[in-house]
XYZ file of C-alpha atoms in Angstrom:
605
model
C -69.780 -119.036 49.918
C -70.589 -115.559 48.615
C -69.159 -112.921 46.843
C -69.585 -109.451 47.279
C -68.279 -106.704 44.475
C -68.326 -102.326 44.462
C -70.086 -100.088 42.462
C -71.502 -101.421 39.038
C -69.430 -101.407 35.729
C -71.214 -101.111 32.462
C -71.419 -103.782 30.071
C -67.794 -102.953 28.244
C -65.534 -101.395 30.852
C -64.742 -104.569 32.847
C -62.028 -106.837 32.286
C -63.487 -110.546 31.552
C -62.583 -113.428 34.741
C -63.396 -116.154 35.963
C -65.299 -115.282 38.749
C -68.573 -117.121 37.589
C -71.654 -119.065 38.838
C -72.589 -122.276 36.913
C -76.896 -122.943 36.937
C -77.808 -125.975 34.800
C -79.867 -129.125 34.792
C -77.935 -131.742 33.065
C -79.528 -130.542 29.253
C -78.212 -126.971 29.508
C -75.805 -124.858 31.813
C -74.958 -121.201 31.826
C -72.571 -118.841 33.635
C -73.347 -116.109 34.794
C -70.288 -113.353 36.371
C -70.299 -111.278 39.508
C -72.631 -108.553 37.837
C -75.407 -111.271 37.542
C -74.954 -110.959 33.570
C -75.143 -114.302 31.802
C -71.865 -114.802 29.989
C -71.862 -117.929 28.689
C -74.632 -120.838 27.545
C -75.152 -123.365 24.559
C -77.968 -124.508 23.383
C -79.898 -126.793 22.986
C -76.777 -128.677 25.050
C -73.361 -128.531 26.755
C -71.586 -128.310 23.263
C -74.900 -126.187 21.283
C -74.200 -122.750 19.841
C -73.496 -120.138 22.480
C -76.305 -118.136 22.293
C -74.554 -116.358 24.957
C -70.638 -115.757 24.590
C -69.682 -112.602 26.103
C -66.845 -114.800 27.937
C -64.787 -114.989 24.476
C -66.272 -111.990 22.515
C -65.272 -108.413 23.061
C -68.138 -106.386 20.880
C -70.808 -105.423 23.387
C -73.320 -107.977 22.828
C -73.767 -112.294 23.322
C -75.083 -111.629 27.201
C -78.298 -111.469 29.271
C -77.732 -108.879 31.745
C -80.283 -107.769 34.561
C -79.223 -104.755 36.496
C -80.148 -101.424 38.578
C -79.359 -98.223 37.594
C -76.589 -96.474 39.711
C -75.492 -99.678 41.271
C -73.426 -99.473 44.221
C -72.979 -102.847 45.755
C -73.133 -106.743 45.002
C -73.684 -109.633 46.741
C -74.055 -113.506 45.345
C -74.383 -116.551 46.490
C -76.035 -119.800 46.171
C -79.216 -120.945 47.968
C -78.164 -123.446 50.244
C -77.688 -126.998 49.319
C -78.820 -126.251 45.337
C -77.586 -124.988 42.134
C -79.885 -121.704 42.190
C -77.906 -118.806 42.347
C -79.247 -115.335 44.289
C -77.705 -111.810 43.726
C -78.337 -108.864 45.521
C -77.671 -105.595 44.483
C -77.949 -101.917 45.978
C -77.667 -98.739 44.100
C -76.649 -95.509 45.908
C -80.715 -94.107 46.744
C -80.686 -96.935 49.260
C -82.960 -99.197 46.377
C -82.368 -103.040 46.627
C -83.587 -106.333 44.283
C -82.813 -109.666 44.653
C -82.680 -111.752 41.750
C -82.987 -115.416 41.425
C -81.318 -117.614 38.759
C -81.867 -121.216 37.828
C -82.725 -123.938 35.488
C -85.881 -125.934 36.442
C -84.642 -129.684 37.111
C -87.234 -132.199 39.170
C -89.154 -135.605 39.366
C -92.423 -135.163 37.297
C -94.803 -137.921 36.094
C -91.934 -140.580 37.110
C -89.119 -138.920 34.882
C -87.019 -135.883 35.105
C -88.002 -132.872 33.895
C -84.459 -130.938 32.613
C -86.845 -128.122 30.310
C -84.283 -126.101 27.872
C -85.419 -123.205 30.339
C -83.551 -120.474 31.902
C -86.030 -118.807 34.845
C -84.742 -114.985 36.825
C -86.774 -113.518 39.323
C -86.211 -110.157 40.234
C -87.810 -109.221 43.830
C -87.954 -105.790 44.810
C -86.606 -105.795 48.607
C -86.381 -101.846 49.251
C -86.762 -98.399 47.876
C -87.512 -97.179 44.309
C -84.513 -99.625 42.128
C -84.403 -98.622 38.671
C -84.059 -102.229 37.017
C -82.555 -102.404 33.230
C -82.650 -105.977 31.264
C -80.492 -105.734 28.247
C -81.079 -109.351 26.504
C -78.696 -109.450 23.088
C -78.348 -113.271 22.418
C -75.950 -113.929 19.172
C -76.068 -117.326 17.479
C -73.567 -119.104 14.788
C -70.333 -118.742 17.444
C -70.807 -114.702 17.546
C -71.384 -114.444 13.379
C -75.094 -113.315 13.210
C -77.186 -111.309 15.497
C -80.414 -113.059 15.763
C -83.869 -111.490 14.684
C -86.460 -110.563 16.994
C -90.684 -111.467 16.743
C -92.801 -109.705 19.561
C -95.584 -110.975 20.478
C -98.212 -109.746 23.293
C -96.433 -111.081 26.250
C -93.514 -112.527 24.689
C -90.536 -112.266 22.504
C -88.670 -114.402 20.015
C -85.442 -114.532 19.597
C -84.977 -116.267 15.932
C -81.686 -117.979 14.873
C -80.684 -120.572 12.106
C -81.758 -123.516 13.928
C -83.993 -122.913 16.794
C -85.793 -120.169 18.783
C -85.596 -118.461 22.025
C -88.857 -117.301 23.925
C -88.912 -114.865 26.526
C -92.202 -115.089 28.134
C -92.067 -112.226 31.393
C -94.256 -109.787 33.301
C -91.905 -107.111 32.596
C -93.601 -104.619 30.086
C -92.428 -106.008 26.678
C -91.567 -102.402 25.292
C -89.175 -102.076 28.382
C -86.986 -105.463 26.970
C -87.036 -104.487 23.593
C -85.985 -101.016 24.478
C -83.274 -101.901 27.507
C -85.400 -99.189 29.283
C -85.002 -98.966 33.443
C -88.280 -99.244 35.234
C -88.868 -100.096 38.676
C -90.156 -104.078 39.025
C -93.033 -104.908 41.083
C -92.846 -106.403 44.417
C -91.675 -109.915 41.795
C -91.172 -109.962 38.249
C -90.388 -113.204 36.203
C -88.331 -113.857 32.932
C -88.626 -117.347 31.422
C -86.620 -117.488 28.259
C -87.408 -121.210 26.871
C -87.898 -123.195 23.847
C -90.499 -121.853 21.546
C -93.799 -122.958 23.202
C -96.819 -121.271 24.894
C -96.210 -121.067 28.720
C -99.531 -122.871 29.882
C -100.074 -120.342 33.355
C -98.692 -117.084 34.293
C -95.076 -116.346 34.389
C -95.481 -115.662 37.772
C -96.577 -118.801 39.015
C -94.429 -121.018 36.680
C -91.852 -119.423 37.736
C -92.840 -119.897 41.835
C -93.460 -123.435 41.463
C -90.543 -124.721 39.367
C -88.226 -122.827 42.133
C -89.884 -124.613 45.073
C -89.540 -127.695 43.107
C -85.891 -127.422 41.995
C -85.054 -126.378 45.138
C -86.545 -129.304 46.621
C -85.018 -131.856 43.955
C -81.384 -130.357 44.544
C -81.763 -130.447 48.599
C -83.320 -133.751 48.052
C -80.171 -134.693 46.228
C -77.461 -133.267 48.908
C -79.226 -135.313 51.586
C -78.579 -138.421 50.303
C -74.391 -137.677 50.103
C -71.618 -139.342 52.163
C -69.724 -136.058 53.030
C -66.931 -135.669 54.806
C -67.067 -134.046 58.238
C -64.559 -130.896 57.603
C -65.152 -128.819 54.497
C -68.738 -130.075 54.262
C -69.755 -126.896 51.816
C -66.860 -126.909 49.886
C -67.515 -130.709 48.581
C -71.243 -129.863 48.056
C -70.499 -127.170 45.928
C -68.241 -129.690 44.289
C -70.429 -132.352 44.122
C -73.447 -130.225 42.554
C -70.802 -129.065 39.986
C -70.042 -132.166 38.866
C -73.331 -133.386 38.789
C -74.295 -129.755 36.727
C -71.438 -131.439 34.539
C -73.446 -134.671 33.360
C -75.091 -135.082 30.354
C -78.225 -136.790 31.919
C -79.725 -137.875 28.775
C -76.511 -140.249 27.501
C -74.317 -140.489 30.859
C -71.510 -138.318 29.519
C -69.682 -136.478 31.479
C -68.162 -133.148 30.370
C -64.596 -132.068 31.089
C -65.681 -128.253 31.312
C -68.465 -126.146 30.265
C -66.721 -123.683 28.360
C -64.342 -123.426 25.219
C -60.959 -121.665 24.611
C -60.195 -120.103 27.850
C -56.291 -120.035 27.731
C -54.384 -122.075 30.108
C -52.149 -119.341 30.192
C -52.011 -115.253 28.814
C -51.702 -115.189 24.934
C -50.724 -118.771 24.755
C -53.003 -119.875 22.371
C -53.191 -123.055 24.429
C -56.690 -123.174 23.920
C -58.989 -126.202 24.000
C -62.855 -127.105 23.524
C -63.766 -128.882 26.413
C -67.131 -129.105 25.902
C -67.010 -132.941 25.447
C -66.210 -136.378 27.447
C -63.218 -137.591 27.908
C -62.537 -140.710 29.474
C -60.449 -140.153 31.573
C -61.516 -137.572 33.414
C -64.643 -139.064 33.276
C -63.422 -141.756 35.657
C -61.939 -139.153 37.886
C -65.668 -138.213 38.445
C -67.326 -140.961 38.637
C -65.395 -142.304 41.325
C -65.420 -139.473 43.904
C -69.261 -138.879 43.319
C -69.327 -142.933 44.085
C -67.385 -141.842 46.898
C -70.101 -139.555 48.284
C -72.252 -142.169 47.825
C -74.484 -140.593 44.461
C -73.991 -143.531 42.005
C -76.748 -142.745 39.950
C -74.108 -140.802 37.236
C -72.012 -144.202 37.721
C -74.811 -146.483 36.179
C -76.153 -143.717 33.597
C -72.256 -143.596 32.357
C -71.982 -146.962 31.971
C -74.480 -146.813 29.332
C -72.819 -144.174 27.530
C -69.658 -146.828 27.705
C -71.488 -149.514 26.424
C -72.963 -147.410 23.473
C -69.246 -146.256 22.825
C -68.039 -149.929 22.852
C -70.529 -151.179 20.424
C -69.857 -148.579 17.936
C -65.920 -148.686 18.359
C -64.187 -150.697 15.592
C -61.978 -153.252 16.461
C -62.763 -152.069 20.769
C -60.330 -148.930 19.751
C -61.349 -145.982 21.863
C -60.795 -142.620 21.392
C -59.741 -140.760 24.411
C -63.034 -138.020 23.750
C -66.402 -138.667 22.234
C -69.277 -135.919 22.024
C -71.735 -135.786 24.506
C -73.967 -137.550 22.236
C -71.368 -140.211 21.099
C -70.021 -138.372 18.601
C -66.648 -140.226 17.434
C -65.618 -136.965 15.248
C -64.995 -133.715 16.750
C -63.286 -132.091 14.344
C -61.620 -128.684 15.430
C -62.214 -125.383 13.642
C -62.023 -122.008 14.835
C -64.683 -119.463 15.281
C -63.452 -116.541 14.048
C -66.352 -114.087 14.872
C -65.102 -114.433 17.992
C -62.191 -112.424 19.655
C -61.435 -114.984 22.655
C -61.465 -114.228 26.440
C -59.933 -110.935 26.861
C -58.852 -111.295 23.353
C -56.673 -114.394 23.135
C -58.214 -116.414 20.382
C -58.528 -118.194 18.722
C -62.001 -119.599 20.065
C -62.182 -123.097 19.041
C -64.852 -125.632 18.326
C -64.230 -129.317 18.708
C -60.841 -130.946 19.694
C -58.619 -132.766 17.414
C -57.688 -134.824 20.407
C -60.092 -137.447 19.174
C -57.504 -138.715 16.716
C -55.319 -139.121 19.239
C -53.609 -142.268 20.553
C -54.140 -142.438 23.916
C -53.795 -145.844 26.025
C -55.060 -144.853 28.921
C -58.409 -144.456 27.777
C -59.207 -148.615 28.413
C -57.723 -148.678 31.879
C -60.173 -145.697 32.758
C -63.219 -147.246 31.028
C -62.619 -150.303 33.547
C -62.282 -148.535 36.812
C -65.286 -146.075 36.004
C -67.788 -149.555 36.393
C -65.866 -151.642 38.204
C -67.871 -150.739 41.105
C -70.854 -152.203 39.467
C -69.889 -155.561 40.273
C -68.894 -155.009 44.003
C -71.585 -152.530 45.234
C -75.224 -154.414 46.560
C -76.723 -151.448 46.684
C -76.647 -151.493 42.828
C -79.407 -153.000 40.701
C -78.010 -152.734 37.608
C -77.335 -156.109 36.033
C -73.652 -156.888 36.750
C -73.026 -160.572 35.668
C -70.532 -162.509 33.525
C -72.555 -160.994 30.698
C -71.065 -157.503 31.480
C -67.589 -158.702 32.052
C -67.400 -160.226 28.901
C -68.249 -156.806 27.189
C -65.373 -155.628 29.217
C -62.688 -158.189 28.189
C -62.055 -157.287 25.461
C -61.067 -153.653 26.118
C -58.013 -155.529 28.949
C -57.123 -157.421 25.798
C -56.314 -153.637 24.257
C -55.014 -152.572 27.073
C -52.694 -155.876 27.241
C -51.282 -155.289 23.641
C -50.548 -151.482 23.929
C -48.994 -151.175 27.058
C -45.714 -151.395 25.395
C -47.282 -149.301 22.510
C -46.080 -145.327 22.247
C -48.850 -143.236 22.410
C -49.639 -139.217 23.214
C -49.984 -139.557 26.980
C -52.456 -138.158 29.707
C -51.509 -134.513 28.550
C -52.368 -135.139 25.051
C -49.131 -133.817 23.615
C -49.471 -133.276 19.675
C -45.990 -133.611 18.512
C -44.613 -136.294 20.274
C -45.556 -139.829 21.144
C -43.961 -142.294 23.810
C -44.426 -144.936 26.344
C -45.346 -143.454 28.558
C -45.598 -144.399 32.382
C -49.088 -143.454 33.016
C -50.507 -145.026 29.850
C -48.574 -148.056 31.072
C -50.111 -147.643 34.219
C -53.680 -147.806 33.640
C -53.078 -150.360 31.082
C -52.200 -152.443 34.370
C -55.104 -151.363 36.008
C -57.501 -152.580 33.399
C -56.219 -156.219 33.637
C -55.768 -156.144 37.346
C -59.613 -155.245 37.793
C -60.497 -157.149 35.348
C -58.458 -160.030 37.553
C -60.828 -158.590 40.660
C -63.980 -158.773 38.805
C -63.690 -162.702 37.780
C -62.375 -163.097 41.509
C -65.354 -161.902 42.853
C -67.580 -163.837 39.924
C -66.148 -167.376 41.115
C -64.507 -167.238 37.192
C -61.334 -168.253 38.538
C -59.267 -169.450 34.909
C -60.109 -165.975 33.794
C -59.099 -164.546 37.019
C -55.568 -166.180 36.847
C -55.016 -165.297 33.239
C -55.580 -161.400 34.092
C -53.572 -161.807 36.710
C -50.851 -162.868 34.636
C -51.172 -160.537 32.548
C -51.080 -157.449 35.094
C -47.899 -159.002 36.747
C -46.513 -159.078 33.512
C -47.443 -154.877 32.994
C -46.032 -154.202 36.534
C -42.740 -156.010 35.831
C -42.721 -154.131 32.576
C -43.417 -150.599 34.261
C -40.957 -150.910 37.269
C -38.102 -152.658 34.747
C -38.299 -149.662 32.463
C -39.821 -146.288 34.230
C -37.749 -146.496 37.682
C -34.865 -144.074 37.321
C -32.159 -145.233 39.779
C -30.522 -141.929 39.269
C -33.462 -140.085 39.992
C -34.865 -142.227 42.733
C -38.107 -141.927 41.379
C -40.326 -143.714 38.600
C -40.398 -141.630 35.177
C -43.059 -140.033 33.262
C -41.704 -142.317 29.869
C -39.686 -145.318 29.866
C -36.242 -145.237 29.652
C -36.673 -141.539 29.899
C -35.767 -139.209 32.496
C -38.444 -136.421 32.938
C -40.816 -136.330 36.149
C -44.321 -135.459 35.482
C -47.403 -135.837 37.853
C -49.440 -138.289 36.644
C -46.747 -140.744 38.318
C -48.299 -139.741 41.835
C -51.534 -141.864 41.073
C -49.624 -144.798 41.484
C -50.365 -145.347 45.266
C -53.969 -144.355 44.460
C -54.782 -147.095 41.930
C -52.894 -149.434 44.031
C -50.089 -150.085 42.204
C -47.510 -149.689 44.747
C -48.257 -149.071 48.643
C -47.999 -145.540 50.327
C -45.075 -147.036 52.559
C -43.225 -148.402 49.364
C -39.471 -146.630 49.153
C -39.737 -146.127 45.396
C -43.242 -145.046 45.858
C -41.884 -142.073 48.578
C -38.816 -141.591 46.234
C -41.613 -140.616 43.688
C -43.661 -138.400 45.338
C -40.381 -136.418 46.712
C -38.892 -136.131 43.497
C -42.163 -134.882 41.836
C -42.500 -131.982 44.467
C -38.479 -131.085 44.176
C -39.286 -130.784 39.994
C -42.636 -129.582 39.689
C -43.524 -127.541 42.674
C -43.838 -123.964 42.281
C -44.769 -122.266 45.664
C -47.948 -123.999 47.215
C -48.755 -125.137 43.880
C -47.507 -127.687 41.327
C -46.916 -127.846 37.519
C -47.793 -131.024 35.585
C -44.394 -131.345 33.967
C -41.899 -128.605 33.613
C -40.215 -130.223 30.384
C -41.114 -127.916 27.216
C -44.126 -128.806 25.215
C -45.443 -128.244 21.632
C -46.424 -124.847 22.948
C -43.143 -123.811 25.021
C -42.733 -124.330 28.717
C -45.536 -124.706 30.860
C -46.419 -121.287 32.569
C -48.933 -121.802 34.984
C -50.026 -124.571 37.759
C -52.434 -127.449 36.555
C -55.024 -127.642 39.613
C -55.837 -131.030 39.630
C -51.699 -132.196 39.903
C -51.834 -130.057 42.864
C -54.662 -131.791 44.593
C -53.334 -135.795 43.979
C -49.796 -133.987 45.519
C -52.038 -132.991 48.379
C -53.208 -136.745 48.936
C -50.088 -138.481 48.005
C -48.192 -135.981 50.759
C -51.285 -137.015 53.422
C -50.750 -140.959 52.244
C -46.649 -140.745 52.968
C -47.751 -138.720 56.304
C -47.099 -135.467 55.748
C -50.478 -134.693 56.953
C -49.487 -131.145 57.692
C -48.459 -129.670 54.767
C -51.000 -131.282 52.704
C -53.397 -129.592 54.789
C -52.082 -126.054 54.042
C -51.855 -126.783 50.492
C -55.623 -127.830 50.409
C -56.546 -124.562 52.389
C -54.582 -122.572 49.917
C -56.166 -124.375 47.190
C -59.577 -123.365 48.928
C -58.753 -119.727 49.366
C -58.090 -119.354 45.814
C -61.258 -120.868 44.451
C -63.974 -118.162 42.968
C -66.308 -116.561 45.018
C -68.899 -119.103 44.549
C -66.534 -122.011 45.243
C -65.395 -123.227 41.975
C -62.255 -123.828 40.274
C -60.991 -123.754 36.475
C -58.041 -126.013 35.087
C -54.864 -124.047 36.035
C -53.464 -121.372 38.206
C -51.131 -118.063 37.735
C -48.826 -119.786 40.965
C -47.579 -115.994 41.216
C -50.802 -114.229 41.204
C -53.552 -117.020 41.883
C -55.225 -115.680 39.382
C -57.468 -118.397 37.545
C -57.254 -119.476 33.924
C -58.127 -122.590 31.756
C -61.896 -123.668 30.905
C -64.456 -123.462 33.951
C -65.371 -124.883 36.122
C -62.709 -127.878 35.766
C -64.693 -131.607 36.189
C -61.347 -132.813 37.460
C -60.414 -129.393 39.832
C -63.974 -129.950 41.767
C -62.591 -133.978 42.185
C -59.404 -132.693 44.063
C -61.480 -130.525 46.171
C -63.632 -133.802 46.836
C -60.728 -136.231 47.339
C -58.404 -134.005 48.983
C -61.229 -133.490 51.996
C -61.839 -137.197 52.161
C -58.003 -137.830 52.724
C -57.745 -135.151 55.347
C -61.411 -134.764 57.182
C -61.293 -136.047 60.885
C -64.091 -138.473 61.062
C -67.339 -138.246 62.095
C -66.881 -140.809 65.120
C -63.702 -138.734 66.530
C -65.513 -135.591 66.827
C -69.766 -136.388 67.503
C-alpha cells in the first residue's frame, strides 16, 4: 500500500494524524508521518524517553525531518515483504530523492542483531533536489533540549542518560546548520548509540539494508497466509511482530502514549507496556500464520511474571521488562497530540483487578503442549506452573473486578472476566487430557462446568435474549461476542445468535461498532473501538452472514492509513483515526477477520 500527499508543509503548519509508518526491530521503533519526518521514538526501548515526540508536542522541535526544498509531491510505501519504509518526493524544478528508512534487524554470529540504530538513505533519482535535514531530538518527555558535541564526521546528541550519534556523509556544517544542499548520487545518516562506526557510512549503511531486507523477506516466507487480502495480513503480521519486545517476550499494546480515544476527552492512556490480554490476542493469530517463535519467547516472559507474582496474583499490565509498577504521571512539557493532554507516562491500570488476566495467560501457551513442531519443553513440569493460576481463576470467577475495559470507578462480575476464568480451567482440563493426567483432567473439568453453569445461570438476560456484559445486569457490551470463539458456546447455539444480534442492535453505529454504549467514568463513549468491530465481523461470518461481514471488513480496510495500519478507535462519522498507534489488537482483527472470510487456497489454485 502507498500513500501519496501534495505540495510540502513546513514543520508547524500541518495538523498532527495518524497517518504514520512504524520501522523497528524489536529493541526500538519509530514513526515516521507522510512528510518522511520522524515523529515519534523512545529510547533505548518501546517505553524509553521520546527522544522524538513531535506526535504530542506542539513547539517546533522533538522530530528528525529529511526534506527538499520546494516540495511538490509525496509518495511512501514499504519495500515489499519488510518493515523498511521508502519515500519519494518531487519538488516543482522536476528534482527527485528517494529516501530509505529502517532499523537494522538480522541473524549475525548465531544471534540477532536488533542495534539501537536508526539508518536513512537519501538517493538522488533526478535533477538538482535541494535536500534540508533538520535533526532537533528533545529528551526528559519534551523538558530539556539536548546539547550537541561535533566531531569530524559525527555529531552527538547529549541527554541525561545516554547519547545519540549521528555518523553521515552529509557535510556536518550542513546538519548543524539545517542548510539545503544537493546529496550525492547516495548519502547515509546513521544516528546510533555512542560508538565509532567501524567502515564508512556508506557501506554500513548498504549492507545492513540488504541484510534486513533479507531477514524480514526471510521472515514473510515462512507465514501461513490466507489466500485473499494476502498484503493486508503481512503488513499486519510485521506490525505485530515490530510490536515484540524480543529481548523478554513482551508484547506491547501500542507504540505510542496519550493519543485520545476521542477529541478533548482526556481519555488518554500509556500503552507502551504488555498487557495480558491483548497479548494473547497476538500470540494466537501470529500462531495462526504459523510464526510461533513470539509464542515460545512470551512464554518466558510469563514464567518470569509468575515467579515474581505473590500469591500467583497477576496484574493485568507489566513493563516490558517485568516491571510490576507503572505508576502514572503526566508529562507536562508536553502539549498532547494536537493539544489534548495531558501526555501520560505509565498506567495506573496495574493496580487494577482484573480476572481475566489468568484465563489469557493459559490460552497464550496452551499451544505449547499440542503443537510437534515445538521444541520447547512442554511436560507435566510446565502444567504444574500453570495450575495454579486455574486455581485463581477458579476462586475469582464469582469475584467483582474492573473488567476487559478497565473501568476505574466501578467494579462487577463481569461476564467476560467470568468467561476466561472458564477458559483457564477448561484448557487446563485439555492439557492433562492430552498428558494421559486423567484425575487432574476430571477435576478441571469440574470445575469449568461449574463456571459455565455459573455464567449462563446469571449473565443470560431472558428479556434481552442475549447474555450480559455483568451478571444480573442488563447492559450489552462486546466482549460477549468471543464466546463462540473460545468455544464456550457453538456458532449454531440460539442464545449464542440471540447474542451476537442483540450486540449489533445496541452497539452498532453505521459499519462500525462501539464497545459498550452505557456511560463510563469519562461520559459516553464517542467513537468506535476497532477491534469490537472486527470479532462482530467474525461472529456475523460464524452465524452465516458471510455477506455483510465481508463489507464490514472491506470498510474496515479502506479506512486503514496509507501504509496499512490501524490505531485503537474510529470517528464512525468521519473515519477519521484516533487512539494510540498502531493498535496490537486492530492489526489481529485485520488477521482474523481474513482467515474467517478468505476462500481457500484449494478452491481457487
Amino acid at each position: 500500500m502507498a500513500g501519496s500527499h501534495g505540495p510540502h508543509a513546513g514543520p508547524r503548519d500541518r495538523t498532527a494524524n495518524l497517518n504514520l509508518g512504524l520501522i523497528g526491530n524489536g529493541q526500538i521503533a519509530a514513526l515516521i508521518d507522510d512528510r518522511a519526518r520522524i515523529v515519534w521514538g523512545c529510547f533505548p526501548d518501546f517505553q524509553g524517553d521520546p527522544l522524538f515526540s513531535q506526535l504530542v508536542d506542539e513547539r517546533d522541535r522533538g522530530y528528525y525531518e529529511v526534506t527538499i526544498d520546494n516540495c511538490a509531491s509525496v509518495e511512501q510505501h514499504y519495500q515489499r515483504n519488510t518493515a523498511i519504509l521508502e519515500t519519494r518526493m518531487r519538488d516543482t524544478n522536476g528534482g527527485e530523492i528517494r529516501l530509505v528508512d529502517f532499523v537494522p534487524q538480522f541473524w549475525q554470529y548465531g544471534r540477532e542483531f536488533r542495534p539501537l540504530m536508526i539508518v536513512r538513505q537519501i538517493k538522488r533519482i533526478a535533477g538538482t533536489p535541494r535536500v534540508r535535514i533538520r535533526l532537533r531530538p528533545v529528551c526528559n518527555y519534551g523538558a530539556d533540549d539536548v546539547r550537541i558535541t561535533r566531531g569530524s564526521n559525527h555529531l552527538r546528541y547529549v541527554t541525561d542518560n545516554r547519547v545519540m550519534r549521528l555518523t553521515t556523509d552529509v557535510p556536518i556544517g550542513y546538519v548543524l546548520d539545517e542548510r539545503a544542499f544537493v546529496p550525492n548520487e547516495t548519502n547515509t545518516l546513521i544516528a546510533a548509540s555512542d560508538e565509532t562506526l567501524p567502515e564508512a557510512p556508506s557501506e554500513v549503511g548498504r549492507r545492513f539494508l540488504e541484510q534486513t531486507r533479507d531477514h524480514w523477506r526471510d521472515w514473510v516466507r515462512t507465514l501461513s497466509i490466507p489466500y485473499d487480502w494476502q498484503q493486508s495480513v503481512i503488513r499486519s503480521a510485521i506490525t505485530l511482530k515490530l510490536s515484540t519486545y524480543t529481548e523478554t517476550g513482551a508484547v506491547v499494546a501500542a507504540m505510542t502514549t496519550s493519543i485520545p480515544e476521542a477529541a478533548n476527552t482526556a481519555r488518554n492512556w500509556d500503552y507502551r507496556h504488555c498487557w495480558l490480554r491483548d497479548s494473547y490476542f497476538v500470540i494466537r493469530a501470529l500462531n495462526r500464520l504459523g510464526a510461533t517463535r513470539t509464542m515460545e519467547n512470551y512464554l518466558e516472559y510469563i514464567i518470569n511474571l509468575v515467579a515474581n507474582a505473590d500469591d500467583n496474583t497477576l496484574q493485568p499490565v507489566y513493563g516490558i521488562n517485568g516491571e510490576a509498577e507503572l505508576t502514572e504521571t503526566q508529562a507536562s512539557h508536553l502539549a498532547g497530540y494536537r493539544g489534548m493532554g495531558p501526555v501520560r507516562i505509565g498506567n495506573d491500570a496495574y493496580r487494577q483487578i482484573q480476572h481475566d488476566v489468568y484465563g489469557s495467560v493459559i490460552l497464550a501457551v496452551a499451544q505449547i503442549f499440542f503443537d510437534e513442531r515445538l521444541v520447547h519443553l512442554k511436560d507435566e513440569a510446565l502444567f504444574r506452573h500453570l495450575e495454579p493460576l486455574g486455581e485463581k481463576a477458579l476462586a475469582n470467577y464469582r469475584t467483582p473486578d474492573a473488567g476487559i475495559w478497565e473501568y476505574r470507578g466501578r467494579e462487577r462480575i463481569h461476564t467476560h472476566s467470568a468467561l476466561l476464568c472458564w477458559v483457564a480451567c477448561d484448557r487446563l482440563r485439555r492439557i492433562a487430557e492430552h498428558l494421559g493426567l486423567d484425575n487432574d483432567a476430571q477435576r478441571w473439568r469440574t470445575s469449568a462446568d461449574e463456571i459455565h453453569q455459573a455464567i449462563c445461570d446469571n449473565a443470560w438476560n431472558e428479556q434481552r435474549n442475549s447474555f450480559v456484559e455483568s451478571f444480573g445486569g442488563e447492559d450489552i457490551d462486546a466482549s460477549l461476542l468471543l464466546m463462540n470463539e473460545l468455544s464456550f458456546l457453538p456458532s449454531d447455539d440460539p442464545r449464542y445468535i440471540g447474542t451476537v444480534e442483540a450486540v449489533g442492535e445496541t452497539l452498532r453505529r453505521g459499519d462500525y461498532l462501539f464497545r459498550y454504549a452505557a456511560a463510563d467514568d469519562f461520559g459516553a463513549p464517542e467513537n468506535a473501538f476497532n477491534i469490537c468491530t472486527f470479532w462482530y465481523i467474525e461472529a456475523l461470518s460464524s452465524i452465516g452472514r458471510h455477506d455483510e461481514a465481508q463489507h464490514l471488513f472491506d470498510n474496515m480496510l479502506a479506512h486503514r492509513s496509507d501504509l496499512g495500519m490501524l490505531s485503537e478507535d474510529i470517528d464512525p462519522k468521519t473515519g477519521e483515526l484516533w487512539g494510540n498507534y498502531p493498535q496490537t489488537y486492530s492489526m489481529v482483527g485485520i488477521i482474523n477477520a481474513a482467515l474467517h472470510l478468505s476462500r481457500r487456497w484449494e478452491e481457487v489454485i
